[in-house]
Amino acid sequence: MATAKDSTKDKTTAAAAKKTARASGSKSPAASVETRQKRAQAVAAKSTNRKAAQAAAQDSKSLSDLFEHALGDIYYAEKKIYKSLPKMIKAADHPDLVAALTSHREETAGQIEKLEAIFELLGKRAKAEKCEAIDGILEEGESLLEDFGASVAADAAIIFSCQAIEHYEITRYGSMRAFAEALGLDEARQHIEDILAQETAADTQLTELAEDSVNAAATDYDEDEGAAA
């Protein structure tokens, strides 16, 4: 007749047998090294294939792709500029500057529509590409407004900021016009030329305002303050 002691001994023996079986079925050290090597090779091959695919995708990029990227970039920029202009208009003091900024905001709305028309010509949905450059220019403009918005140099600071925006746009549209011409996109090129003409005119108007009135007014104020002192 089996006793409790015998039962415990049988369980211990069975556990030892299972452990021995697992040990005998485990891979040898050499097999483990080979497995790790195969895994490392598989990872390396996957990485190489991924890099090759990325390189192939880059090699396949064309001027059309660059034009579409530039279009999304400037579309983003114009929409951001349109939203930022009311703050500048509110801060401006000189009536001619207020009028110029107000008029250009209306032009900007039309420019956005022209860009959307170019997207349509390409058979693409209008999509903005985040532009760090214009974000930086606009952030600097907001900082200048905080520093000079309540001063006699406020209008000069606004023009300073606006011309940085205009020059950015002029360079972008100039390149895009060349791209469109090279690609034979005549209707798109015409839209871009129309916008470029507006941006150039706006920049010229700002320069005239700065030279003829705004900077002169700030200089007169500084001279009066110096005389009073």
Short mmCIF file of C-alpha atoms in Angstrom, two decimals:
data_model
loop_
_atom_site.label_atom_id
_atom_site.label_comp_id
_atom_site.label_asym_id
_atom_site.label_seq_id
_atom_site.Cartn_x
_atom_site.Cartn_y
_atom_site.Cartn_z
CA MET A 1 0.00 0.00 0.00
CA ALA A 2 1.38 3.44 -1.11
CA THR A 3 2.08 5.98 1.57
CA ALA A 4 2.08 9.78 1.48
CA LYS A 5 5.86 9.60 1.55
CA ASP A 6 5.88 7.42 -1.56
CA SER A 7 3.52 9.85 -3.35
CA THR A 8 5.81 12.80 -2.59
CA LYS A 9 8.80 10.83 -3.85
CA ASP A 10 6.99 9.99 -7.09
CA LYS A 11 6.17 13.68 -7.72
CA THR A 12 9.77 14.68 -7.08
CA THR A 13 10.98 12.00 -9.48
CA ALA A 14 8.50 13.12 -12.17
CA ALA A 15 9.58 16.77 -11.84
CA ALA A 16 13.21 15.78 -12.16
CA ALA A 17 12.40 13.74 -15.25
CA LYS A 18 10.64 16.69 -16.92
CA LYS A 19 13.58 18.97 -16.12
CA THR A 20 15.98 16.44 -17.62
CA ALA A 21 13.81 16.16 -20.72
CA ARG A 22 13.76 19.93 -21.19
CA ALA A 23 17.50 20.08 -20.72
CA SER A 24 18.11 17.31 -23.26
CA GLY A 25 15.80 19.04 -25.73
CA SER A 26 17.43 22.46 -25.40
CA LYS A 27 19.75 23.79 -28.13
CA SER A 28 23.47 23.40 -27.82
CA PRO A 29 25.64 26.54 -27.34
CA ALA A 30 26.72 26.35 -30.98
CA ALA A 31 23.09 26.22 -32.13
CA SER A 32 22.22 29.25 -30.00
CA VAL A 33 25.07 31.28 -31.53
CA GLU A 34 23.92 30.29 -35.01
CA THR A 35 20.36 31.40 -34.22
CA ARG A 36 21.54 34.80 -32.97
CA GLN A 37 23.67 35.24 -36.07
CA LYS A 38 20.72 34.48 -38.33
CA ARG A 39 18.54 36.98 -36.46
CA ALA A 40 21.24 39.66 -36.71
CA GLN A 41 21.59 38.99 -40.44
CA ALA A 42 17.83 39.26 -40.91
CA VAL A 43 17.72 42.61 -39.06
CA ALA A 44 20.67 43.90 -41.10
CA ALA A 45 19.03 42.81 -44.36
CA LYS A 46 15.77 44.49 -43.40
CA SER A 47 17.58 47.73 -42.59
CA THR A 48 19.49 47.59 -45.90
CA ASN A 49 16.28 47.02 -47.86
CA ARG A 50 14.58 49.92 -46.09
CA LYS A 51 17.48 52.27 -46.85
CA ALA A 52 17.51 51.13 -50.47
CA ALA A 53 13.77 51.81 -50.74
CA GLN A 54 14.23 55.29 -49.27
CA ALA A 55 17.08 56.04 -51.65
CA ALA A 56 15.02 54.84 -54.60
CA ALA A 57 12.12 57.07 -53.53
CA GLN A 58 14.47 60.05 -53.30
CA ASP A 59 15.99 59.29 -56.69
CA SER A 60 12.52 59.25 -58.22
CA LYS A 61 11.69 62.79 -57.02
CA SER A 62 11.20 65.21 -59.89
CA LEU A 63 10.76 68.93 -60.56
CA SER A 64 7.02 68.31 -60.53
CA ASP A 65 7.31 67.00 -56.98
CA LEU A 66 9.33 70.06 -55.97
CA PHE A 67 6.77 72.38 -57.56
CA GLU A 68 3.95 70.66 -55.70
CA HIS A 69 5.91 70.93 -52.43
CA ALA A 70 6.54 74.64 -53.04
CA LEU A 71 2.85 75.13 -53.80
CA GLY A 72 1.84 73.57 -50.48
CA ASP A 73 4.51 75.59 -48.71
CA ILE A 74 3.36 78.97 -50.04
CA TYR A 75 -0.30 78.00 -49.59
CA TYR A 76 0.40 77.49 -45.90
CA ALA A 77 2.31 80.78 -45.79
CA GLU A 78 -0.45 82.84 -47.42
CA LYS A 79 -3.10 81.47 -45.08
CA LYS A 80 -0.95 82.27 -42.05
CA ILE A 81 -0.24 85.77 -43.38
CA TYR A 82 -3.93 86.39 -43.99
CA LYS A 83 -4.66 85.55 -40.34
CA SER A 84 -1.82 87.71 -39.03
CA LEU A 85 -2.60 90.93 -40.94
CA PRO A 86 -5.58 92.11 -38.80
CA LYS A 87 -3.29 92.38 -35.77
CA MET A 88 -0.85 94.53 -37.74
CA ILE A 89 -3.66 96.67 -39.15
CA LYS A 90 -5.00 97.29 -35.65
CA ALA A 91 -1.55 98.26 -34.38
CA ALA A 92 -0.74 100.58 -37.30
CA ASP A 93 -1.16 104.33 -36.79
CA HIS A 94 -0.44 106.05 -40.10
CA PRO A 95 -3.62 106.05 -42.26
CA ASP A 96 -1.70 105.22 -45.44
CA LEU A 97 -0.14 102.21 -43.76
CA VAL A 98 -3.52 101.04 -42.47
CA ALA A 99 -4.95 101.39 -45.98
CA ALA A 100 -2.02 99.54 -47.57
CA LEU A 101 -2.25 96.62 -45.15
CA THR A 102 -6.02 96.40 -45.48
CA SER A 103 -5.77 96.38 -49.27
CA HIS A 104 -3.06 93.74 -49.23
CA ARG A 105 -5.11 91.48 -46.99
CA GLU A 106 -7.84 91.55 -49.63
CA GLU A 107 -5.20 90.69 -52.24
CA THR A 108 -3.98 87.84 -50.06
CA ALA A 109 -7.47 86.32 -50.03
CA GLY A 110 -7.43 86.40 -53.84
CA GLN A 111 -3.93 84.88 -53.89
CA ILE A 112 -5.13 81.96 -51.79
CA GLU A 113 -7.86 81.35 -54.35
CA LYS A 114 -5.30 81.45 -57.18
CA LEU A 115 -3.16 78.88 -55.39
CA GLU A 116 -6.20 76.64 -54.96
CA ALA A 117 -6.82 77.02 -58.70
CA ILE A 118 -3.26 75.81 -59.37
CA PHE A 119 -3.85 72.77 -57.17
CA GLU A 120 -6.93 72.06 -59.26
CA LEU A 121 -4.93 72.39 -62.48
CA LEU A 122 -2.58 69.74 -61.13
CA GLY A 123 -5.48 67.50 -60.23
CA LYS A 124 -4.58 67.75 -56.57
CA ARG A 125 -6.52 68.63 -53.45
CA ALA A 126 -5.36 71.93 -51.94
CA LYS A 127 -3.08 70.97 -49.07
CA ALA A 128 -0.86 73.19 -46.94
CA GLU A 129 2.69 72.08 -46.11
CA LYS A 130 3.91 73.45 -42.78
CA CYS A 131 6.53 76.12 -43.42
CA GLU A 132 8.97 76.77 -40.59
CA ALA A 133 10.38 79.81 -42.41
CA ILE A 134 7.17 81.84 -42.50
CA ASP A 135 6.31 80.75 -38.96
CA GLY A 136 9.62 82.21 -37.80
CA ILE A 137 9.12 85.48 -39.69
CA LEU A 138 5.62 85.92 -38.28
CA GLU A 139 6.73 85.07 -34.74
CA GLU A 140 9.43 87.71 -35.00
CA GLY A 141 6.82 90.21 -36.21
CA GLU A 142 4.63 89.49 -33.19
CA SER A 143 7.62 89.97 -30.91
CA LEU A 144 8.38 93.33 -32.50
CA LEU A 145 4.78 94.42 -32.01
CA GLU A 146 5.06 93.56 -28.32
CA ASP A 147 8.27 95.57 -28.02
CA PHE A 148 7.39 98.58 -30.22
CA GLY A 149 3.60 98.48 -30.62
CA ALA A 150 3.01 101.31 -28.14
CA SER A 151 5.93 103.44 -29.34
CA VAL A 152 6.37 106.10 -32.02
CA ALA A 153 8.35 103.50 -33.97
CA ALA A 154 5.37 101.11 -34.17
CA ASP A 155 4.62 101.79 -37.84
CA ALA A 156 8.29 101.46 -38.75
CA ALA A 157 8.41 98.11 -36.92
CA ILE A 158 5.31 96.92 -38.78
CA ILE A 159 6.83 97.84 -42.14
CA PHE A 160 10.06 96.17 -41.09
CA SER A 161 8.16 92.94 -40.41
CA CYS A 162 5.92 93.15 -43.47
CA GLN A 163 8.84 93.62 -45.83
CA ALA A 164 10.50 90.52 -44.42
CA ILE A 165 7.29 88.67 -45.33
CA GLU A 166 7.14 90.23 -48.80
CA HIS A 167 10.74 89.37 -49.60
CA TYR A 168 10.15 85.78 -48.54
CA GLU A 169 7.10 85.57 -50.80
CA ILE A 170 8.87 87.23 -53.73
CA THR A 171 11.71 84.71 -53.66
CA ARG A 172 9.31 81.78 -53.38
CA TYR A 173 7.04 82.93 -56.19
CA GLY A 174 10.05 83.75 -58.36
CA SER A 175 11.29 80.17 -58.08
CA MET A 176 7.81 78.75 -58.59
CA ARG A 177 7.36 80.78 -61.76
CA ALA A 178 10.58 79.27 -63.14
CA PHE A 179 9.42 75.77 -62.17
CA ALA A 180 6.04 76.24 -63.84
CA GLU A 181 7.67 77.56 -67.00
CA ALA A 182 10.09 74.63 -67.16
CA LEU A 183 7.21 72.18 -66.65
CA GLY A 184 5.08 73.81 -69.34
CA LEU A 185 2.37 74.78 -66.85
CA ASP A 186 1.40 77.99 -68.61
CA GLU A 187 -1.86 78.65 -66.78
CA ALA A 188 -0.23 78.01 -63.40
CA ARG A 189 2.67 80.26 -64.38
CA GLN A 190 0.23 83.07 -65.19
CA HIS A 191 -1.43 82.78 -61.77
CA ILE A 192 1.99 82.90 -60.12
CA GLU A 193 3.05 85.93 -62.17
CA ASP A 194 -0.11 87.76 -61.12
CA ILE A 195 0.60 87.07 -57.45
CA LEU A 196 4.27 87.97 -57.83
CA ALA A 197 3.31 91.33 -59.36
CA GLN A 198 1.06 92.06 -56.36
CA GLU A 199 3.77 91.11 -53.85
CA THR A 200 6.36 93.26 -55.62
CA ALA A 201 3.97 96.22 -55.71
CA ALA A 202 3.19 95.79 -52.01
CA ASP A 203 6.89 95.76 -51.16
CA THR A 204 7.47 98.93 -53.20
CA GLN A 205 4.55 100.65 -51.48
CA LEU A 206 5.92 99.76 -48.05
CA THR A 207 9.32 101.14 -48.99
CA GLU A 208 7.76 104.42 -50.12
CA LEU A 209 5.72 104.67 -46.93
CA ALA A 210 8.81 104.07 -44.83
CA GLU A 211 10.90 106.65 -46.70
CA ASP A 212 8.27 109.35 -47.16
CA SER A 213 6.36 109.35 -43.92
CA VAL A 214 6.75 106.70 -41.25
CA ASN A 215 10.52 106.82 -40.76
CA ALA A 216 10.47 110.61 -41.14
CA ALA A 217 7.83 110.93 -38.42
CA ALA A 218 9.84 108.73 -36.06
CA THR A 219 13.00 110.73 -36.80
CA ASP A 220 11.24 114.04 -36.14
CA TYR A 221 10.03 112.67 -32.82
CA ASP A 222 13.54 111.61 -31.85
CA GLU A 223 14.89 115.05 -32.80
CA ASP A 224 12.17 116.80 -30.77
CA GLU A 225 12.94 114.61 -27.77
CA GLY A 226 16.65 115.41 -28.13
CA ALA A 227 15.99 119.13 -28.32
CA ALA A 228 13.73 118.98 -25.26
CA ALA A 229 16.44 117.21 -23.31
#
